[in-house]
Coordinates of C-alpha atoms in Angstrom, one line a residue:
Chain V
X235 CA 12.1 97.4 145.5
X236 CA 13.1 94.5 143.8
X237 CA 15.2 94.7 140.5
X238 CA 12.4 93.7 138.0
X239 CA 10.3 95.9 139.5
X240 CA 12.7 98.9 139.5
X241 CA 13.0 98.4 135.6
X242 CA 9.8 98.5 135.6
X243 CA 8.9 101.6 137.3
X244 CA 11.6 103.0 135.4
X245 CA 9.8 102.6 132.2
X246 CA 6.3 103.6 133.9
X247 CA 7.9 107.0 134.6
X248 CA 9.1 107.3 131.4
X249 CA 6.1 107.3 129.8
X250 CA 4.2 109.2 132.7
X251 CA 6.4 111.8 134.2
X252 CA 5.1 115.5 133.8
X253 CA 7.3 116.3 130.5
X254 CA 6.5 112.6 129.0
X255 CA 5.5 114.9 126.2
X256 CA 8.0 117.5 125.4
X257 CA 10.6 117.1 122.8
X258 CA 13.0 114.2 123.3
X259 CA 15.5 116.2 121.0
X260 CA 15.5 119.0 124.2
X261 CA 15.5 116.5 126.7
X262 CA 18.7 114.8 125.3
X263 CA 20.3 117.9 124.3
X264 CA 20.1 119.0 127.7
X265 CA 21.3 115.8 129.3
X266 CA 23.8 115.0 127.0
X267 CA 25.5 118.5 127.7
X268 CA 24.8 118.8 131.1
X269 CA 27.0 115.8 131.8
X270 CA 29.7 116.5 129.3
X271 CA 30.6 119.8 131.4
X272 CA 30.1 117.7 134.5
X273 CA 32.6 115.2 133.4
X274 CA 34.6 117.8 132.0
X275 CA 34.7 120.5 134.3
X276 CA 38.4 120.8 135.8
X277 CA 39.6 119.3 139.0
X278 CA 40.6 122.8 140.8
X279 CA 39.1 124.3 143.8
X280 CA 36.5 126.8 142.8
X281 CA 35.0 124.3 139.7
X282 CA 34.7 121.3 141.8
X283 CA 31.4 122.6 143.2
X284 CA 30.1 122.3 139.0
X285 CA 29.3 118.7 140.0
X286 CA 27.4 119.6 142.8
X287 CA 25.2 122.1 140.9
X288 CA 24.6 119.2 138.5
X289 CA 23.2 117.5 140.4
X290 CA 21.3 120.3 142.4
X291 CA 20.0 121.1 139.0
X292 CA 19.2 117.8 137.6
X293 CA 17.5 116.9 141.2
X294 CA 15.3 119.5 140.7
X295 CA 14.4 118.9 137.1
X296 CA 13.2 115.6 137.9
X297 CA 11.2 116.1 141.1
X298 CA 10.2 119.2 140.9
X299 CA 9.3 119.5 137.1
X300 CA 9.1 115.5 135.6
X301 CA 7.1 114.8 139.3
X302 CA 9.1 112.1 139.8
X303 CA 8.4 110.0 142.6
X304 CA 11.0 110.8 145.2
X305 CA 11.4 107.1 146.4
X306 CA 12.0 105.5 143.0
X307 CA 15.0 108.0 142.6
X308 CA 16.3 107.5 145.5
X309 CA 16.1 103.3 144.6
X310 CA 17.8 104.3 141.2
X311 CA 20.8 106.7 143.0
X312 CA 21.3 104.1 146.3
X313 CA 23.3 101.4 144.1
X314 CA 25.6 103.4 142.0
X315 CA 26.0 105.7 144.9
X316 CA 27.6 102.7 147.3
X317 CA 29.2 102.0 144.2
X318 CA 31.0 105.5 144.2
X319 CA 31.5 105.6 147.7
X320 CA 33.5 102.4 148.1
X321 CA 35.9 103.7 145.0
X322 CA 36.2 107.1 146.5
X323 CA 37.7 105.7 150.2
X324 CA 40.1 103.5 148.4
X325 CA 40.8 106.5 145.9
X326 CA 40.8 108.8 149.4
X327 CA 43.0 106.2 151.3
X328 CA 45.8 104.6 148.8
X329 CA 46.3 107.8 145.8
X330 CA 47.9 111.5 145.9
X331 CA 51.1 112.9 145.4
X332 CA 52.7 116.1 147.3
X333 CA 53.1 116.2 151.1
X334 CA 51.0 113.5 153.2
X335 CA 49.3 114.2 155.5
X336 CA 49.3 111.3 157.7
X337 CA 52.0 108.2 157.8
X338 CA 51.5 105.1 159.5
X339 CA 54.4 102.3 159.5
X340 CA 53.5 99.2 158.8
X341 CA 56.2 96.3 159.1
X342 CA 56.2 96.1 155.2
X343 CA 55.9 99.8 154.0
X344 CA 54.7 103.0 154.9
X345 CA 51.0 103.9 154.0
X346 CA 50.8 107.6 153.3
X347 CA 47.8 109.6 152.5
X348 CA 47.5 112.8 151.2
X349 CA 45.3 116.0 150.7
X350 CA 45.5 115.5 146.9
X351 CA 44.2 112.3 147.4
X352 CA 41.2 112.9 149.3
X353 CA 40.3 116.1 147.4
X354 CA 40.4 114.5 144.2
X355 CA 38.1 111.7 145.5
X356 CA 35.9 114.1 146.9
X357 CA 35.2 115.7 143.9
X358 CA 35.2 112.7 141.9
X359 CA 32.7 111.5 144.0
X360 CA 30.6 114.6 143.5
X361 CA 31.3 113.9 139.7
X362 CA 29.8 110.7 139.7
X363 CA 26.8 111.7 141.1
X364 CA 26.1 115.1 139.1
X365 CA 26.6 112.7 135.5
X366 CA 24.2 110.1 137.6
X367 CA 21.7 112.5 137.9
X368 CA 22.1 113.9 134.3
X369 CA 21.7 110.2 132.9
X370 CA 18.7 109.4 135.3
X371 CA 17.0 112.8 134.2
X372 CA 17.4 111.1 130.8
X373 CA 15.8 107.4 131.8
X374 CA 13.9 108.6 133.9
X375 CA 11.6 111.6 131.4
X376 CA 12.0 110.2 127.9
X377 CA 10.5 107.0 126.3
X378 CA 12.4 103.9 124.8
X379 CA 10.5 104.9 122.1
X380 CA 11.7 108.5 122.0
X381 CA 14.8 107.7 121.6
X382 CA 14.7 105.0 119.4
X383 CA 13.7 107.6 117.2
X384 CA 16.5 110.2 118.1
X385 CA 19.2 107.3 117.6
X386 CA 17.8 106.6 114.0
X387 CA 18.0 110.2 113.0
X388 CA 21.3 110.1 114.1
X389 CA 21.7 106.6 111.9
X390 CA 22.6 104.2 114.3
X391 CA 22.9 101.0 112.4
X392 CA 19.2 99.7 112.1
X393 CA 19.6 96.3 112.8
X394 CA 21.0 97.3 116.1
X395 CA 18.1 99.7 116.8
X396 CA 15.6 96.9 115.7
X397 CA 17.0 94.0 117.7
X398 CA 17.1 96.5 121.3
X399 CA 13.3 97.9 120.4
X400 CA 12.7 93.8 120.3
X401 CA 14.2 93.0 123.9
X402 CA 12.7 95.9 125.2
X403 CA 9.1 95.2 124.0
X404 CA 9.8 91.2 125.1
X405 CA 11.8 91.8 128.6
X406 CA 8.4 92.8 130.1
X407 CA 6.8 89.7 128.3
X408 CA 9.3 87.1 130.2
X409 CA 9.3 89.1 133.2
X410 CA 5.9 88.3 133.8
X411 CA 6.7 84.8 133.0
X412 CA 10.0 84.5 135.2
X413 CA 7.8 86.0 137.8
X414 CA 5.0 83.0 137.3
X415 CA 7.4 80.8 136.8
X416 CA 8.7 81.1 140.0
X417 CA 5.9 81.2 141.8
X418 CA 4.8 77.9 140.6
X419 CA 8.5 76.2 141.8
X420 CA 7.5 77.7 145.2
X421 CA 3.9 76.8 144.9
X422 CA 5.2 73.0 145.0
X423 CA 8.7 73.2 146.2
X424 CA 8.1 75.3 149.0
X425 CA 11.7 77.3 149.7
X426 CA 13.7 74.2 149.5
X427 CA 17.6 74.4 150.5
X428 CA 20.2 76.3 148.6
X429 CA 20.6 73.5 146.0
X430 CA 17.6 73.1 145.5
X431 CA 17.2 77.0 145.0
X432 CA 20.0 76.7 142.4
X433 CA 18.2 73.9 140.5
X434 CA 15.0 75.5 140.9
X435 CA 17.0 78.5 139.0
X436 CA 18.7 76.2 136.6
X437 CA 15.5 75.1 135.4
X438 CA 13.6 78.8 135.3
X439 CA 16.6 79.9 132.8
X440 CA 16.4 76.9 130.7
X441 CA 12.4 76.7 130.3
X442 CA 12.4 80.5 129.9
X443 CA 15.2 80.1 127.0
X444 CA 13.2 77.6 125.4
X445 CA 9.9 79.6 125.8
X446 CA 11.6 82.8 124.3
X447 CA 12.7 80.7 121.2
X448 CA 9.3 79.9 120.7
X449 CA 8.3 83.6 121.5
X450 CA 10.9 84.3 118.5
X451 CA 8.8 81.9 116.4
X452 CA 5.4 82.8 117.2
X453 CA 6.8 87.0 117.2
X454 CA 8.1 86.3 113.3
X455 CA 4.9 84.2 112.0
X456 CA 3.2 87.3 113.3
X457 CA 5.1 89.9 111.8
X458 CA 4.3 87.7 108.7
X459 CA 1.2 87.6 108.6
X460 CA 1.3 90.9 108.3
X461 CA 3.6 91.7 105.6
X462 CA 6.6 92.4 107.1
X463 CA 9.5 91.7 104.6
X464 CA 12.7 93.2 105.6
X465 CA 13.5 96.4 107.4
X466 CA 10.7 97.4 110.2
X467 CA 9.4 100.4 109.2
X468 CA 8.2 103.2 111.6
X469 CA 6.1 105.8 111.9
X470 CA 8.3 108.9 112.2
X471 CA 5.8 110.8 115.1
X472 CA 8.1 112.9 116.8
X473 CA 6.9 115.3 119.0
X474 CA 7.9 118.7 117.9
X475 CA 11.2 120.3 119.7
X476 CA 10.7 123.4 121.2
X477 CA 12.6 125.9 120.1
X478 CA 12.8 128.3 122.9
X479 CA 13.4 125.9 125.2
X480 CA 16.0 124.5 123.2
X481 CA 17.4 128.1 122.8
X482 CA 17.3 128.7 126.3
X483 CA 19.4 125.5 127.1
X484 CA 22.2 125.8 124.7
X485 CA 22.4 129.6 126.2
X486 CA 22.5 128.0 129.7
X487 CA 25.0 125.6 129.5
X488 CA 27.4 127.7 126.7
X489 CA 27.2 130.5 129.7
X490 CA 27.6 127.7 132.0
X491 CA 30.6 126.4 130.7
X492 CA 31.8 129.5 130.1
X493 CA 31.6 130.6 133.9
X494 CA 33.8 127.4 134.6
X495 CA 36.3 127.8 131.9
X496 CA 37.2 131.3 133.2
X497 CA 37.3 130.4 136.9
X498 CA 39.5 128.0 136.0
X499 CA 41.7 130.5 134.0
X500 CA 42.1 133.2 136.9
X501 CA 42.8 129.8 138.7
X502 CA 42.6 131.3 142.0
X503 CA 43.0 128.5 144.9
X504 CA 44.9 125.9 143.0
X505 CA 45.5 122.8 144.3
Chain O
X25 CA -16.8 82.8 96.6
X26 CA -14.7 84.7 98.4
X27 CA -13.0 81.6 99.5
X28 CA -13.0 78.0 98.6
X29 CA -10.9 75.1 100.0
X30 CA -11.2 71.9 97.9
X31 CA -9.5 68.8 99.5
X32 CA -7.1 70.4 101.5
X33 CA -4.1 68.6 103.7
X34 CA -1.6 69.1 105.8
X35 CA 0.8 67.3 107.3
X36 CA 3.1 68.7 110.0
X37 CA 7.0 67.5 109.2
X38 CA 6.7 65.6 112.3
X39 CA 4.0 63.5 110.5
X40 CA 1.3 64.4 112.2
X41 CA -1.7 65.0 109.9
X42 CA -3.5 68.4 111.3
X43 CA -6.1 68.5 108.1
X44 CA -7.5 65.8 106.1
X45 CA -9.1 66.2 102.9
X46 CA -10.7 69.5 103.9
X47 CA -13.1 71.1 101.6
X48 CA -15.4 74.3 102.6
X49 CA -16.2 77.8 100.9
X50 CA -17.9 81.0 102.4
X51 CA -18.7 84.2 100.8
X52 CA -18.5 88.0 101.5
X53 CA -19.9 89.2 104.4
X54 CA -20.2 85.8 106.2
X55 CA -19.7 85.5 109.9
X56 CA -18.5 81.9 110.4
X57 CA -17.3 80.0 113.7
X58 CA -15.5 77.5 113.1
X59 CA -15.8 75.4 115.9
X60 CA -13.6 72.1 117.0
X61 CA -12.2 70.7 120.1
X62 CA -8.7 71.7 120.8
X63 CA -6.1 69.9 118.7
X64 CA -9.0 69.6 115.5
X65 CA -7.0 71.6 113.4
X66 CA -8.8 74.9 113.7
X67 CA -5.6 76.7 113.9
X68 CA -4.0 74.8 111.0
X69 CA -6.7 75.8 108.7
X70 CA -6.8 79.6 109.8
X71 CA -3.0 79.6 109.0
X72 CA -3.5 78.0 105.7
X73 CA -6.0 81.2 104.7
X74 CA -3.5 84.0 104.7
X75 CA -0.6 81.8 103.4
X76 CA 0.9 81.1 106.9
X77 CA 1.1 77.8 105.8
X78 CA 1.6 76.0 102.5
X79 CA -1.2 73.2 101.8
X80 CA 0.5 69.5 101.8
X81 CA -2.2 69.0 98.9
X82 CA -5.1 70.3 97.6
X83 CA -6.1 73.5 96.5
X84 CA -7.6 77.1 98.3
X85 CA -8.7 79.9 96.2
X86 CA -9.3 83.7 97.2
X87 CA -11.8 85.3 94.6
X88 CA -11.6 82.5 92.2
X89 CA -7.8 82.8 92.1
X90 CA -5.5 80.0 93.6
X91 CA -3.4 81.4 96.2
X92 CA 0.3 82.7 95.4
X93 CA 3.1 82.3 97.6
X94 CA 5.9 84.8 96.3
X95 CA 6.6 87.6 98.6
X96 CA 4.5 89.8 96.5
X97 CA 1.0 87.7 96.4
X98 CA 1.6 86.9 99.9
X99 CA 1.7 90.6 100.6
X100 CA -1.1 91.2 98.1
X101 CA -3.4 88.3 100.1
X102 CA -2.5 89.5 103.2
X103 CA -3.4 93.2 103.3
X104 CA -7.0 91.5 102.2
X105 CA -7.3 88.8 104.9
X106 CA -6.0 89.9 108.2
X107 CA -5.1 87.9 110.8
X108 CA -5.6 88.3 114.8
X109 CA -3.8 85.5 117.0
X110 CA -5.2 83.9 120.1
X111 CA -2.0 85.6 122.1
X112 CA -1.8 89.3 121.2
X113 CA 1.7 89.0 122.9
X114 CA 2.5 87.0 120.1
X115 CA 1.2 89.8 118.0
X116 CA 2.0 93.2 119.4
X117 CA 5.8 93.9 119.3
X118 CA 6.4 97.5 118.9
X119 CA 7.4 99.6 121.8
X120 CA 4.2 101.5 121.5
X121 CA 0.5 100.8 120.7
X122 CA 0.6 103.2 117.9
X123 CA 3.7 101.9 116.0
X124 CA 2.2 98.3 116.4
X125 CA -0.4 99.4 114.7
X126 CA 1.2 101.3 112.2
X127 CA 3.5 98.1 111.5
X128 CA 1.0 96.6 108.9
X129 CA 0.6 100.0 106.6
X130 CA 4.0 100.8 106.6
X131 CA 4.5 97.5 105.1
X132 CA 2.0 97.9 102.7
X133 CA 4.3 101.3 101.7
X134 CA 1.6 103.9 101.8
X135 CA 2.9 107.5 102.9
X136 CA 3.7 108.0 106.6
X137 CA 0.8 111.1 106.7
X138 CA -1.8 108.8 105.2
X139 CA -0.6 105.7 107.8
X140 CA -0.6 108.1 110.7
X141 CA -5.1 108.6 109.9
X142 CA -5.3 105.3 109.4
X143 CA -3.4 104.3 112.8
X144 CA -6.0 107.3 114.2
X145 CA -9.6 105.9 112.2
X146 CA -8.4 102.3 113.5
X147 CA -7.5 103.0 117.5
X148 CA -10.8 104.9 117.1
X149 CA -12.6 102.5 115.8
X150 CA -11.7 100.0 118.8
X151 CA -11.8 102.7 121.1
X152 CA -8.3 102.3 122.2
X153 CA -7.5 106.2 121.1
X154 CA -6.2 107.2 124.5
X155 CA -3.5 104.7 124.3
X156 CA -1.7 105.7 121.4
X157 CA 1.3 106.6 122.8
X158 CA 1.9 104.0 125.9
X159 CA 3.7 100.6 125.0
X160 CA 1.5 97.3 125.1
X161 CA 2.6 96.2 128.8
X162 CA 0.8 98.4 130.2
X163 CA -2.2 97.2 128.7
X164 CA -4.7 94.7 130.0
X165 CA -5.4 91.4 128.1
X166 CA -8.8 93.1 126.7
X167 CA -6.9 96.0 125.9
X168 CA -4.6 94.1 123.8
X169 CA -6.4 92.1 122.1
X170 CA -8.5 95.1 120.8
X171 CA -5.3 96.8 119.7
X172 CA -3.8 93.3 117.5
X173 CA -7.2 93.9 116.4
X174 CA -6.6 97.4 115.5
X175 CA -3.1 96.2 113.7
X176 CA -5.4 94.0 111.2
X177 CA -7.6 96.9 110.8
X178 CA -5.2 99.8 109.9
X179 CA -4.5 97.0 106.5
X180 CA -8.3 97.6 105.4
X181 CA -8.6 93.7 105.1
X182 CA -12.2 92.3 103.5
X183 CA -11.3 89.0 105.9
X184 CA -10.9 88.9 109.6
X185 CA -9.6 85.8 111.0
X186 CA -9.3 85.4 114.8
X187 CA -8.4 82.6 116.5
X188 CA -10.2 81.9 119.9
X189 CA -10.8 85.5 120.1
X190 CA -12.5 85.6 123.4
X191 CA -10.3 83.1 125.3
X192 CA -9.0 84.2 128.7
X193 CA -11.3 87.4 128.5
X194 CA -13.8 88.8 131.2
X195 CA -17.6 88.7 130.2
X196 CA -17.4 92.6 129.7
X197 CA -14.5 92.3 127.5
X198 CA -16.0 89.2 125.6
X199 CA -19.1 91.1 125.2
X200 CA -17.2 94.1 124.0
X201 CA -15.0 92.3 121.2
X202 CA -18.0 90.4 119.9
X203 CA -19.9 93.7 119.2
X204 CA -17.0 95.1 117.7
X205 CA -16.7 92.7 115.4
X206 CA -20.7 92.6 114.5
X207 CA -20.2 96.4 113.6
X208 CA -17.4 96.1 111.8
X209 CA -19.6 93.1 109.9
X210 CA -22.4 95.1 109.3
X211 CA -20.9 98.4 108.9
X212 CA -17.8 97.8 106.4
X213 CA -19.3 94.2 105.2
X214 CA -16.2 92.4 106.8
X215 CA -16.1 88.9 106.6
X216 CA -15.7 87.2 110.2
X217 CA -14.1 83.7 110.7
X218 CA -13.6 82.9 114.3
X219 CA -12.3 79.7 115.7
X220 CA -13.8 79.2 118.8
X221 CA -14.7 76.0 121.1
X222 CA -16.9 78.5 123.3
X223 CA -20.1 77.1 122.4
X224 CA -22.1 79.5 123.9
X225 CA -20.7 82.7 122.1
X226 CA -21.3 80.6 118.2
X227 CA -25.3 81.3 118.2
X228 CA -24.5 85.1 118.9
X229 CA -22.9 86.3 116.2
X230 CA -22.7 83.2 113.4
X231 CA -24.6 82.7 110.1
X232 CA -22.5 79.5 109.8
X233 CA -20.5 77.1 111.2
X234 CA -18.2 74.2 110.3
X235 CA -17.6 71.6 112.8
X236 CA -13.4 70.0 112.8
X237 CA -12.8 67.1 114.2
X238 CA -9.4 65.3 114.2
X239 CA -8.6 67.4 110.7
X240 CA -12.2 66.5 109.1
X241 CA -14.7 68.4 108.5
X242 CA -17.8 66.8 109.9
X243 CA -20.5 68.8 109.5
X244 CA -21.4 72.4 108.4
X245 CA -24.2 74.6 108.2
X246 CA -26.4 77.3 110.1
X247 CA -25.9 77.4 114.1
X248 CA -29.6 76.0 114.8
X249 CA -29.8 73.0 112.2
X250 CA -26.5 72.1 113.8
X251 CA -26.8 72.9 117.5
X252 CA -30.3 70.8 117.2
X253 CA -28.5 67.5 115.9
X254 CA -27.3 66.7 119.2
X255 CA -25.7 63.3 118.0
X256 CA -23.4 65.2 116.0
X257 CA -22.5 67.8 118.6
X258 CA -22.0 64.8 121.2
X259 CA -19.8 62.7 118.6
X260 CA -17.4 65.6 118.0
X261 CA -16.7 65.9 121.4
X262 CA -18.4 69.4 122.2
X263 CA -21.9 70.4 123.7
X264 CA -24.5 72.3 122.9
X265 CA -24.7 76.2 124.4
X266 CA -26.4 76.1 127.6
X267 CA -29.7 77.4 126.5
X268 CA -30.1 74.8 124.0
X269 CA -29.3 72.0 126.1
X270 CA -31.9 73.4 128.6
X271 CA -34.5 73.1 126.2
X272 CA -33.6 69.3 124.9
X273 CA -33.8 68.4 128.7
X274 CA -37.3 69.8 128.6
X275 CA -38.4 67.7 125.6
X276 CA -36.6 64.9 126.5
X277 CA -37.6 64.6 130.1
X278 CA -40.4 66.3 130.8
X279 CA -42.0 65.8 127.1
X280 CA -42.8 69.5 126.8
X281 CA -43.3 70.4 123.3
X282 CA -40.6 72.5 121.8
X283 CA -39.9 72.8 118.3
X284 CA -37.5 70.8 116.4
X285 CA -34.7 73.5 116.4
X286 CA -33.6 74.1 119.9
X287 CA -33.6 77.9 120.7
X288 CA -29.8 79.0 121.2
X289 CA -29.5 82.7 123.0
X290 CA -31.7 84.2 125.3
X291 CA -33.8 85.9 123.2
X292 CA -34.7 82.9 121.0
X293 CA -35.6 81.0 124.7
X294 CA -37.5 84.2 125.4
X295 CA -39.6 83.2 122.3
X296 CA -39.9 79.8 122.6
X297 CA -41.1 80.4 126.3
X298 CA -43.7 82.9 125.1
X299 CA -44.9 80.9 122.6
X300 CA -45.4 77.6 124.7
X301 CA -47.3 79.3 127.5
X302 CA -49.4 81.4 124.7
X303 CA -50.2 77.5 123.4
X304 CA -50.5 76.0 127.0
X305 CA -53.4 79.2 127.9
X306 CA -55.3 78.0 124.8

């Protein structure tokens, strides 16, 4: 999948996953908290696995309940997850402290690696993923739109809200255009060598800034025309939260991180 | 009058001069084409009538009163006389249909319960309902361009003005916007001025047309007086629809005796063909 498409397919699902419709307060509560114990959850041996259920649970959540399409998760997780995995070798391979548990001389210094090291990667790892999959369940159920309207109620600075709700609405505009753009250079440039690719590219960013300027122009004498002065006003249409399922999430996760808290007291299997 | 231009100019900063000495009025309830090559100065004018632009000279007034420009008459003139551009990406720039729509009565600063019937009765009105919620890129050009029209709706204006309203759109599509806008004509006595250089599409829903060329106004009047002085048509660089120019071949060529006003849609040929073989039996 290529990237433009990806952001695209993104944004399809948020507007057509099975819970499009429920309340974006819930959905956000429920990320939002899900990842803060995920990212908070101690490092010790029986809480490491709070990562893992996460992820299990935030899996689920948007296959088996948003009806996500399986391959377009995977295409969101595959990036980060290399990401992850190349930090967590080097974190596996060169960090720790205690005992090692293998040596090797090299004529300069000794390379040492240790159990500490390789756990804590391990469950960093795991961490990663379970907050990726909390964040995704986010992107992936609830609407630009959605929560534009949670981050006013929470009075994020309007200008800023304004301006992002603008790209948003005008990345899909220019993507088409990039996207023709391009296929008129290879229309009469055929694949040309690399530098001709990189002037070919040169000129696709250049037109495309020029074209959004005029976009901008075009947008405003718009807006104009139809009385906009000043602040953009909007209609507050929130879908209604629902408060049982709200209930039963804060009950979840405060039991949740309750479960964690106290393992982590009787601290059985320390490190 | 509901509006009337008296020697209007403009001349673009880079000294170009899109409208010279421009002079037309229409009434309530008109449906006007305004018709011109590309480059005539049909947008130019539209974008003089809601205060878009400022005239270089001359005057426009809306119900006898000259236009305003502070923020407030432009407001005032523009809740009246609603405007629908030829690119509805240029036009729709909310993340959803619904809050585009809802852009232009929030503006006017009625109550968010009362905008959100009016959003309804408009998306309803241009069948476009089921859409409320998804954001405009998902939308088809047809689609879109009913929902700008929607945005211009939801203001209750007394004046449409689209320019080249069915450029780039299917014949279903075309068909479909040109019968919404007869309804909304008939039903809520909206005035209609389209530019257009579709020739064919004038005859079927115009009472009266004005001819551009080059910034002048060269001719106005009803379609058929207009369409039948082929001279003119020729000189400002445009043609007559098909059906007309069909019949003008016939009297020209073949000598068949048609009437002096070429028939311009389908059923007007239909007539005309009925009425020469009724004459021919005799």
């Amino acid at each position: 999948m290529s990237h433009s498409d990806l952001y695209a397919e993104v944004d399809r699902s948020a507007y057509t996953n099975a819970i499009a419709k429920s309340s974006p307060i819930t959905k956000t509560f429920f990320a939002l908290s899900t990842l803060a114990i995920c990212v908070f959850a101690p490092t010790f041996v029986p809480t490491f696995i709070v990562p893992i259920i996460v992820f299990i649970l935030c899996t689920i959540l948007i296959l088996g309940v948003a009806k996500v399409k399986l391959r377009l998760y995977l295409n969101l997780l595959i990036y980060p997850t290399i990401m992850a995995a190349i930090s967590c070798i080097f974190l596996a391979l060169f960090f720790g402290t205690g005992d090692p548990i293998a040596q090797f001389s090299l004529p300069w210094t000794t390379w040492s690696i240790y159990k500490s090291g390789i756990l804590t990667s391990v469950i960093t790892f795991f961490r990663v993923e379970g907050a990726l999959s909390c964040l995704f369940f986010l992107i992936l159920t609830t609407s630009i739109t959605d929560l534009s309207l949670i981050l006013r109620r929470v009075h994020v600075p309007k200008v800023l809200l304004e301006i992002s709700l603008l790209i948003y609405r005008y990345i899909f505009v220019f993507l088409e255009v990039a996207e023709q753009m391009t296929i008129a250079q290879l229309m009469r440039l055929g694949k040309g060598g690399w530098m001709k690719r990189i002037r070919g590219f040169a000129l696709l960013a250049g037109n495309l800034f020029i074209r959004s300027l005029e976009q901008a122009e075009r947008t405003f004498t718009a807006m104009n025309a139809r009385g906009y002065d000043g602040p953009i006003y909007v209609l507050e249409d929130f879908p209604k939260s629902n408060k049982l399922m709200l209930i039963v999430i804060v009950l979840f996760n405060v039991l949740f991180a309750l479960v964690v808290y106290m393992l982590y007291l009787t601290n059985f299997g320390v490190l | 009058m509901l509006f009337k231009i008296e020697h209007l100019v403009h001349q673009y900063s880079d000294g170009t001069l899109a409208l010279d000495d421009v002079s037309l009025e229409f009434n309530h309830g008109d449906r006007i084409a305004l018709l011109g090559t590309n480059g005539s100065g049909k947008t130019t004018l539209l974008n003089h009538l809601n205060g878009i632009l400022k005239p270089t000279s001359g005057t426009i007034c809306y119900e006898n009163k000259p236009l305003g420009y502070s923020s407030k008459a432009l407001l005032d003139l523009r809740r009246h006389v609603g405007f629908v551009f030829q690119d509805p990406n240029d036009q729709l720039f909310a993340p959803t249909v619904k809050q585009d729509v809802a852009f232009g009565p929030l503006n006017l600063g009625l109550p968010q319960e009362q905008v959100k019937k009016i959003v309804a009765d408009a998306l309803q009105t241009v069948d476009m309902a089921d859409f409320a919620e998804k954001p405009p890129h998902f939308l088809s050009l047809g689609q879109k361009k009913r929902v700008a029209l929607a945005g211009v709706l939801a203001m209750q204006p007394e004046v449409i003005i689209m320019d080249e309203p069915t450029s780039n759109l299917d014949p279903r599509a075309t068909s479909e916007i040109l019968h919404l806008l007869l309804q909304l004509n008939k039903e809520k006595n909206i005035t209609l001025l389209l530019a257009t250089h579709d020739v064919d599409m004038v005859p079927l829903f115009a009472n009266k047309l004005f001819i551009l060329k080059k910034g002048k106004l060269m001719s106005e009047g009803k379609p058929k007086e207009l369409f039948s002085n082929t001279e003119l048509i020729r000189d400002v660089y445009l043609r007559s629809p098909r059906i007309a120019h069909l019949f003008e071949v016939l009297k020209k060529e073949n000598g068949i005796p048609i009437s002096d006003e070429y028939p311009l849609t389908i059923s007007e040929a239909r007539k005309e063909i009925l009425r020469l073989l009724e004459t021919a039996k005799k």
